[in-house]
Tab-separated table of C-alpha atoms and ligand atoms in Angstrom:
chain	number	residue	atom	x	y	z
A	1	UNK	CA	10.386	-100.733	130.371
A	2	UNK	CA	13.245	-99.955	127.977
A	3	UNK	CA	12.287	-100.936	124.439
A	4	UNK	CA	13.516	-100.357	120.877
A	5	UNK	CA	10.904	-98.267	119.139
A	6	UNK	CA	10.573	-98.204	115.341
A	7	UNK	CA	10.953	-94.465	114.917
A	8	UNK	CA	11.333	-94.209	111.150
A	9	UNK	CA	10.837	-96.452	108.126
A	10	UNK	CA	12.157	-96.133	104.569
A	11	UNK	CA	12.787	-98.117	101.422
A	12	UNK	CA	14.199	-97.946	97.946
A	13	UNK	CA	13.614	-99.914	94.753
A	14	UNK	CA	15.851	-99.497	91.685
A	15	UNK	CA	14.259	-97.765	88.699
A	16	UNK	CA	14.439	-100.593	86.196
A	17	UNK	CA	11.447	-102.954	86.248
A	18	UNK	CA	11.571	-106.419	84.714
A	19	UNK	CA	8.081	-107.873	84.214
A	20	UNK	CA	7.198	-111.547	83.859
A	21	UNK	CA	6.504	-110.887	80.185
A	22	UNK	CA	9.995	-109.394	79.753
A	23	UNK	CA	11.460	-112.524	81.379
A	24	UNK	CA	9.436	-114.820	79.143
A	25	UNK	CA	11.360	-113.376	76.197
A	26	UNK	CA	14.644	-114.584	77.712
A	27	UNK	CA	13.784	-117.943	79.334
A	28	UNK	CA	11.187	-120.657	78.736
A	29	UNK	CA	8.490	-119.390	81.102
A	30	UNK	CA	5.186	-117.524	81.028
A	31	UNK	CA	3.547	-114.719	82.975
A	32	UNK	CA	0.768	-117.171	83.954
A	33	UNK	CA	3.181	-119.808	85.339
A	34	UNK	CA	5.070	-117.280	87.481
A	35	UNK	CA	1.931	-115.528	88.719
A	36	UNK	CA	0.098	-118.733	89.565
A	37	UNK	CA	3.021	-120.407	91.394
A	38	UNK	CA	4.463	-117.361	93.137
A	39	UNK	CA	2.171	-114.309	92.909
A	40	UNK	CA	5.064	-112.324	91.413
A	41	UNK	CA	4.294	-109.850	88.600
A	42	UNK	CA	7.565	-107.936	88.354
A	43	UNK	CA	10.923	-107.325	89.989
A	44	UNK	CA	13.276	-104.311	90.141
A	45	UNK	CA	16.837	-104.648	88.864
A	46	UNK	CA	19.765	-102.488	90.015
A	47	UNK	CA	21.497	-100.518	87.253
A	48	UNK	CA	25.075	-101.212	86.198
A	49	UNK	CA	27.271	-99.560	88.791
A	50	UNK	CA	24.459	-99.497	91.365
A	51	UNK	CA	25.450	-101.616	94.354
A	52	UNK	CA	23.794	-103.029	97.454
A	53	UNK	CA	25.331	-100.189	99.479
A	54	UNK	CA	23.653	-97.627	97.172
A	55	UNK	CA	20.226	-99.208	97.671
A	56	UNK	CA	20.866	-99.467	101.418
A	57	UNK	CA	21.997	-95.830	101.636
A	58	UNK	CA	18.859	-94.563	99.871
A	59	UNK	CA	16.540	-96.651	102.074
A	60	UNK	CA	18.412	-95.423	105.165
A	61	UNK	CA	18.125	-91.781	104.057
A	62	UNK	CA	14.361	-92.265	103.624
A	63	UNK	CA	14.040	-93.792	107.086
A	64	UNK	CA	16.120	-91.006	108.671
A	65	UNK	CA	14.013	-88.332	106.933
A	66	UNK	CA	10.833	-90.120	108.000
A	67	UNK	CA	11.619	-89.517	111.681
A	68	UNK	CA	13.942	-86.501	111.460
A	69	UNK	CA	16.819	-88.353	113.116
A	70	UNK	CA	20.204	-86.670	112.761
A	71	UNK	CA	23.149	-88.634	111.359
A	72	UNK	CA	25.061	-87.748	114.519
A	73	UNK	CA	22.521	-89.707	116.596
A	74	UNK	CA	23.272	-93.060	114.961
A	75	UNK	CA	25.285	-95.398	117.198
A	76	UNK	CA	25.135	-98.518	115.017
A	77	UNK	CA	24.439	-99.476	111.427
A	78	UNK	CA	23.521	-103.076	110.712
A	79	UNK	CA	23.074	-104.192	107.121
A	80	UNK	CA	21.412	-107.554	106.587
A	81	UNK	CA	22.531	-108.752	103.177
A	82	UNK	CA	23.571	-111.816	101.304
A	83	UNK	CA	24.687	-109.853	98.253
A	84	UNK	CA	27.360	-107.519	99.699
A	85	UNK	CA	29.224	-105.088	97.415
A	86	UNK	CA	32.471	-106.931	98.180
A	87	UNK	CA	33.539	-109.952	100.213
A	88	UNK	CA	35.001	-107.374	102.573
A	89	UNK	CA	34.785	-104.698	103.933
A	90	UNK	CA	31.214	-105.033	105.154
A	91	UNK	CA	28.493	-103.262	103.195
A	92	UNK	CA	27.524	-101.566	106.469
A	93	UNK	CA	30.861	-99.719	106.677
A	94	UNK	CA	30.468	-98.615	103.047
A	95	UNK	CA	26.972	-97.331	103.902
A	96	UNK	CA	28.417	-95.543	106.954
A	97	UNK	CA	30.815	-93.701	104.629
A	98	UNK	CA	28.143	-92.961	101.990
A	99	UNK	CA	25.844	-91.507	104.664
A	100	UNK	CA	28.726	-89.448	106.091
A	101	UNK	CA	28.489	-90.977	109.576
A	102	UNK	CA	31.736	-90.727	111.516
A	103	UNK	CA	30.810	-92.163	114.913
A	104	UNK	CA	29.643	-95.545	116.182
A	105	UNK	CA	30.162	-98.907	114.524
A	106	UNK	CA	28.767	-100.772	111.521
A	107	UNK	CA	28.572	-104.421	110.567
A	108	UNK	CA	26.749	-106.869	108.289
A	109	UNK	CA	24.554	-109.802	109.192
A	110	UNK	CA	24.297	-112.735	106.830
A	111	UNK	CA	21.220	-114.831	107.492
A	112	UNK	CA	19.909	-114.815	103.907
A	113	UNK	CA	16.161	-114.090	103.749
A	114	UNK	CA	15.866	-114.021	107.565
A	115	UNK	CA	18.544	-111.326	107.751
A	116	UNK	CA	16.260	-108.450	108.647
A	117	UNK	CA	14.644	-110.309	111.565
A	118	UNK	CA	18.114	-111.304	112.791
A	119	UNK	CA	19.404	-107.717	112.459
A	120	UNK	CA	16.371	-106.302	114.242
A	121	UNK	CA	16.924	-108.762	117.077
A	122	UNK	CA	20.643	-107.884	117.401
A	123	UNK	CA	19.944	-104.146	117.436
A	124	UNK	CA	17.149	-104.627	119.972
A	125	UNK	CA	19.461	-106.575	122.294
A	126	UNK	CA	22.102	-103.849	122.113
A	127	UNK	CA	19.532	-101.144	122.817
A	128	UNK	CA	17.917	-102.952	125.749
A	129	UNK	CA	21.322	-103.752	127.266
A	130	UNK	CA	22.176	-100.044	127.183
A	131	UNK	CA	25.121	-100.490	124.783
A	132	UNK	CA	23.566	-98.186	122.186
A	133	UNK	CA	20.569	-95.846	121.938
A	134	UNK	CA	19.910	-95.500	118.197
A	135	UNK	CA	20.377	-98.033	115.418
A	136	UNK	CA	19.920	-97.989	111.689
A	137	UNK	CA	18.789	-101.479	110.652
A	138	UNK	CA	18.810	-102.086	106.913
A	139	UNK	CA	17.938	-105.040	104.709
A	140	UNK	CA	19.465	-104.589	101.250
A	141	UNK	CA	20.042	-106.889	98.310
A	142	UNK	CA	21.114	-106.968	94.684
A	143	UNK	CA	19.957	-110.540	94.279
A	144	UNK	CA	19.879	-110.113	90.493
A	145	UNK	CA	23.686	-110.507	90.686
A	146	UNK	CA	23.300	-113.933	92.334
A	147	UNK	CA	20.891	-115.620	89.953
A	148	UNK	CA	21.591	-117.588	86.810
A	149	UNK	CA	19.492	-115.677	84.273
A	150	UNK	CA	19.243	-118.826	82.167
A	151	UNK	CA	17.734	-120.938	84.981
A	152	UNK	CA	13.973	-120.458	84.846
A	153	UNK	CA	13.514	-122.345	88.142
A	154	UNK	CA	15.214	-119.571	90.112
A	155	UNK	CA	15.631	-116.385	88.056
A	156	UNK	CA	11.898	-115.634	88.059
A	157	UNK	CA	11.780	-115.531	91.860
A	158	UNK	CA	14.186	-112.780	92.905
A	159	UNK	CA	14.677	-109.013	92.694
A	160	UNK	CA	16.678	-106.089	94.092
A	161	UNK	CA	15.704	-103.575	96.774
A	162	UNK	CA	16.310	-102.198	100.241
A	163	UNK	CA	14.335	-101.261	103.323
A	164	UNK	CA	15.413	-99.644	106.577
A	165	UNK	CA	14.211	-98.732	110.040
A	166	UNK	CA	15.538	-96.341	112.671
A	167	UNK	CA	15.341	-97.955	116.112
A	168	UNK	CA	15.504	-95.777	119.225
A	169	UNK	CA	15.699	-96.547	122.923
A	170	UNK	CA	12.377	-95.625	124.495
A	171	UNK	CA	10.678	-96.141	127.874
A	172	UNK	CA	7.163	-97.412	127.245
A	173	UNK	CA	4.907	-99.961	125.621
A	174	UNK	CA	5.789	-99.324	121.978
A	175	UNK	CA	8.668	-101.101	120.253
A	176	UNK	CA	10.007	-104.610	119.736
A	177	UNK	CA	8.230	-106.872	122.225
A	178	UNK	CA	10.255	-109.982	121.444
A	179	UNK	CA	12.192	-111.737	118.704
A	180	UNK	CA	12.745	-115.448	118.184
A	181	UNK	CA	15.611	-116.772	116.070
A	182	UNK	CA	16.354	-120.276	114.831
A	183	UNK	CA	18.668	-122.097	112.428
A	184	UNK	CA	19.394	-125.647	111.355
A	185	UNK	CA	22.464	-126.207	109.178
A	186	UNK	CA	21.217	-129.667	108.222
A	187	UNK	CA	19.315	-127.805	105.475
A	188	UNK	CA	22.385	-125.988	104.045
A	189	UNK	CA	22.189	-127.825	100.719
A	190	UNK	CA	18.532	-127.043	100.021
A	191	UNK	CA	19.228	-123.408	99.154
A	192	UNK	CA	22.733	-122.130	98.465
A	193	UNK	CA	25.073	-120.487	96.003
A	194	UNK	CA	27.426	-122.490	93.816
A	195	UNK	CA	30.370	-120.337	94.880
A	196	UNK	CA	32.100	-118.584	97.744
A	197	UNK	CA	35.521	-117.082	98.536
A	198	UNK	CA	36.849	-120.142	100.362
A	199	UNK	CA	35.044	-122.744	98.294
A	200	UNK	CA	36.085	-121.686	94.775
A	201	UNK	CA	36.927	-117.959	94.880
A	202	UNK	CA	33.670	-117.268	93.024
A	203	UNK	CA	30.390	-115.588	93.885
A	204	UNK	CA	28.283	-118.389	92.419
A	205	UNK	CA	24.590	-118.473	91.568
A	206	UNK	CA	21.485	-119.583	93.466
A	207	UNK	CA	20.696	-123.288	93.569
A	208	UNK	CA	17.469	-124.379	95.235
A	209	UNK	CA	15.261	-127.341	95.969
A	210	UNK	CA	12.054	-125.314	95.583
A	211	UNK	CA	9.609	-127.968	96.782
A	212	UNK	CA	11.538	-128.716	99.973
A	213	UNK	CA	12.036	-124.998	100.698
A	214	UNK	CA	8.306	-124.465	100.298
A	215	UNK	CA	7.433	-127.311	102.652
A	216	UNK	CA	9.961	-126.344	105.320
A	217	UNK	CA	9.185	-122.622	105.091
A	218	UNK	CA	5.567	-123.003	106.150
A	219	UNK	CA	6.308	-125.455	108.996
A	220	UNK	CA	9.292	-123.635	110.411
A	221	UNK	CA	7.844	-120.134	110.224
A	222	UNK	CA	4.698	-121.419	111.932
A	223	UNK	CA	6.939	-122.773	114.724
A	224	UNK	CA	8.647	-119.382	115.138
A	225	UNK	CA	5.309	-117.583	115.144
A	226	UNK	CA	3.812	-119.990	117.691
A	227	UNK	CA	6.706	-119.450	120.092
A	228	UNK	CA	6.266	-115.698	119.750
A	229	UNK	CA	2.491	-115.699	120.249
A	230	UNK	CA	2.689	-118.161	123.163
A	231	UNK	CA	5.177	-115.937	124.973
A	232	UNK	CA	2.657	-113.097	124.884
A	233	UNK	CA	-0.457	-115.227	125.457
A	234	UNK	CA	-1.840	-114.123	122.087
A	235	UNK	CA	-3.916	-115.859	119.431
A	236	UNK	CA	-3.017	-115.221	115.776
A	237	UNK	CA	-6.143	-113.164	115.108
A	238	UNK	CA	-5.213	-110.725	117.915
A	239	UNK	CA	-2.314	-109.428	115.837
A	240	UNK	CA	-3.161	-106.397	113.678
A	241	UNK	CA	-0.727	-107.103	110.844
A	242	UNK	CA	1.358	-109.957	109.535
A	243	UNK	CA	4.412	-108.791	107.617
A	244	UNK	CA	5.875	-112.000	106.238
A	245	UNK	CA	9.057	-112.397	104.265
A	246	UNK	CA	7.918	-111.737	100.704
A	247	UNK	CA	9.088	-114.870	98.895
A	248	UNK	CA	5.990	-116.395	97.471
A	249	UNK	CA	2.279	-115.539	97.714
A	250	UNK	CA	1.375	-119.187	98.303
A	251	UNK	CA	3.699	-119.410	101.333
A	252	UNK	CA	2.305	-116.071	102.599
A	253	UNK	CA	-1.304	-117.269	102.196
A	254	UNK	CA	-0.524	-120.525	103.999
A	255	UNK	CA	0.928	-118.578	106.946
A	256	UNK	CA	-2.051	-116.198	107.053
A	257	UNK	CA	-4.427	-119.192	107.115
A	258	UNK	CA	-2.480	-120.944	109.876
A	259	UNK	CA	-2.750	-117.794	111.999
A	260	UNK	CA	-6.450	-117.357	111.276
A	261	UNK	CA	-5.889	-113.912	109.761
A	262	UNK	CA	-8.102	-112.202	107.225
A	263	UNK	CA	-6.400	-111.528	103.891
A	264	UNK	CA	-6.586	-107.748	104.612
A	265	UNK	CA	-4.380	-108.194	107.702
A	266	UNK	CA	-1.498	-109.638	105.689
A	267	UNK	CA	0.830	-107.154	103.979
A	268	UNK	CA	1.734	-108.453	100.521
A	269	UNK	CA	4.183	-106.690	98.210
A	270	UNK	CA	5.850	-109.716	96.595
A	271	UNK	CA	3.832	-109.078	93.410
A	272	UNK	CA	5.642	-105.747	92.964
A	273	UNK	CA	9.273	-106.636	93.758
A	274	UNK	CA	9.573	-110.459	93.952
A	275	UNK	CA	11.800	-111.998	96.615
A	276	UNK	CA	14.287	-109.351	97.746
A	277	UNK	CA	15.631	-111.595	100.523
A	278	UNK	CA	16.672	-109.560	103.592
A	279	UNK	CA	15.053	-106.418	102.144
A	280	UNK	CA	11.566	-107.833	101.778
A	281	UNK	CA	10.147	-107.285	105.282
A	282	UNK	CA	11.229	-103.629	105.639
A	283	UNK	CA	10.069	-102.973	102.047
A	284	UNK	CA	6.600	-104.314	102.891
A	285	UNK	CA	6.587	-102.485	106.236
A	286	UNK	CA	7.387	-99.174	104.549
A	287	UNK	CA	4.573	-99.600	102.020
A	288	UNK	CA	1.963	-100.369	104.693
A	289	UNK	CA	3.123	-97.533	106.977
A	290	UNK	CA	3.259	-94.935	104.196
A	291	UNK	CA	-0.143	-95.867	102.730
A	292	UNK	CA	-1.664	-95.403	106.200
A	293	UNK	CA	-2.648	-99.015	106.912
A	294	UNK	CA	-0.251	-99.459	109.848
A	295	UNK	CA	-0.902	-96.951	112.624
A	296	UNK	CA	0.708	-96.102	115.960
A	297	UNK	CA	0.262	-98.858	118.549
A	298	UNK	CA	-0.705	-101.518	115.984
A	299	UNK	CA	0.655	-104.974	116.758
A	300	UNK	CA	2.843	-106.298	113.935
A	301	UNK	CA	4.115	-109.836	113.566
A	302	UNK	CA	7.091	-110.394	111.249
A	303	UNK	CA	8.350	-113.794	110.140
A	304	UNK	CA	10.944	-115.124	107.710
A	305	UNK	CA	12.848	-118.188	106.573
A	306	UNK	CA	16.010	-118.244	104.509
A	307	UNK	CA	19.011	-120.286	103.446
A	308	UNK	CA	20.763	-122.222	106.181
A	309	UNK	CA	17.957	-122.699	107.057
A	310	UNK	CA	17.623	-119.650	109.251
A	311	UNK	CA	14.207	-118.531	110.418
A	312	UNK	CA	12.566	-116.340	112.996
A	313	UNK	CA	9.820	-114.006	114.088
A	314	UNK	CA	9.443	-110.659	115.810
A	315	UNK	CA	6.484	-108.976	117.491
A	316	UNK	CA	6.414	-105.193	117.366
A	317	UNK	CA	4.069	-102.619	118.899
A	318	UNK	CA	4.417	-99.899	116.213
B	1	LIG	N1	8.390	-121.424	84.150
B	1	LIG	C1	7.825	-122.518	83.640
B	1	LIG	N2	8.036	-123.744	84.144
B	1	LIG	C2	8.849	-123.857	85.186
B	1	LIG	C3	9.474	-122.739	85.769
B	1	LIG	C4	9.228	-121.477	85.206
B	1	LIG	N3	9.770	-120.348	85.680
B	1	LIG	N4	10.233	-123.158	86.809
B	1	LIG	C5	10.081	-124.493	86.873
B	1	LIG	N5	9.266	-124.904	85.905
B	1	LIG	C6	8.838	-126.259	85.608
B	1	LIG	C7	9.827	-127.299	86.081
B	1	LIG	O1	10.882	-127.460	85.157
B	1	LIG	C8	8.956	-128.497	86.199
B	1	LIG	O2	8.787	-129.046	84.899
B	1	LIG	P1	8.833	-130.643	84.666
B	1	LIG	O3	7.678	-131.174	85.484
B	1	LIG	O4	8.661	-130.760	83.202
B	1	LIG	O5	10.150	-131.079	85.199
B	1	LIG	C9	7.605	-127.936	86.635
B	1	LIG	O6	7.642	-126.548	86.318
B	1	LIG	C10	7.353	-128.106	88.107
B	1	LIG	O7	8.528	-127.713	88.799
B	1	LIG	P2	8.574	-127.647	90.360
B	1	LIG	O8	9.900	-127.124	90.798
B	1	LIG	O9	8.122	-128.954	90.917
B	1	LIG	O10	7.441	-126.547	90.589
B	1	LIG	P3	6.733	-126.119	91.911
B	1	LIG	O11	5.298	-126.293	91.793
B	1	LIG	O12	7.400	-126.685	93.131
B	1	LIG	O13	7.007	-124.552	91.904
B	1	LIG	C11	8.462	-122.986	92.987
B	1	LIG	C12	8.329	-124.074	91.930
B	1	LIG	C13	7.603	-121.796	92.571
B	1	LIG	C14	9.919	-122.543	93.058
B	1	LIG	C15	7.977	-123.534	94.351
B	1	LIG	O14	8.607	-124.759	94.639
B	1	LIG	C16	8.249	-122.574	95.451
B	1	LIG	O15	7.635	-121.547	95.540
B	1	LIG	N6	9.161	-122.896	96.371
B	1	LIG	C17	9.558	-122.007	97.402
B	1	LIG	C18	10.851	-121.440	96.966
B	1	LIG	C19	11.112	-120.034	97.388
B	1	LIG	O16	10.245	-119.220	97.611
B	1	LIG	N7	12.393	-119.735	97.476
B	1	LIG	C20	12.838	-118.443	97.758
B	1	LIG	C21	14.003	-118.467	98.660
B	1	LIG	S1	13.632	-119.167	100.206
B	1	LIG	C22	12.585	-118.152	100.890
B	1	LIG	O17	12.679	-117.005	100.683
B	1	LIG	C23	11.550	-118.699	101.788
């Protein structure tokens, strides 16, 4: 069977680290409050002049090196981002130029924190249909540029980073087994920016109903996971690894419990880089692959929810 195999994985976090204690000097918050409510200890912040495309390019280079794939093999670049360098052109075309890739096509996907799962699904469909053979799928964000650094309710939650995978057409059992995407625009107002090109010609800052997002995130991601597991006749505990969107440790724990997973089966990196939106799943994946936890043939379940709301899941035989 033709599948999209995860051939290489890579990530990149900007050098500058902002700890909870650093933040507490700027807004009325404490390390204890942030840690207890979210599990976040620190976040990385892109330097002045360092853009989403730079983070994406570095993560992509790491993923390409990881599997020794040549630039000339890449048919498609998809960048999942909600913090593009510019309104247009797409960040993906800028990454194409920065990598020095001359062939194929590149485009962005905007599904907020679910962006990576959406992008993975799109690339997988193109590979299985025979349209392409090799894709570079990147989640990259400079979310620090989208938060109001005076709003303690949101600024403590987010960070910058990028993660990438190289997907290759492959005949066999390994690869993406299925992906399941959902959205419901009725929730648009629960999590959004205060600006946009058509709305007010501004970028805006994040505005969020945290409690409602929390409640919906657990229910909706569980729904996406159930559909995925049911399709494969699997129980939660039969999955080797859960790689959830890294938004909040309490949401991650609730999902792990619902699936009946042991804490060791859940990959958690939110403490190190906070919520990096579309970058969070590939960032966590890269950590768990590089530290040797995730091995060939392991079954990985990914799930995410983001603004829109958009949500989804993907099951991968690594
Ligand atoms: N430091 C100290 N106090 C704070 C802070 C802060 N950083 N932020 C809010 N508070 C205060 C509030 O002002 C409020 O004070 P008040 O009672 O005097 O009015 C109090 O803490 C409680 O505020 P709530 O918003 O009710 O706090 P809650 O327990 O819901 O925690 C949180 C807030 C952490 C945002 C939680 O709702 C949450 O995790 N929601 C999920 C949101 C999320 O992860 N979003 C990411 C994007 S979507 C996604 O990726 C899934």
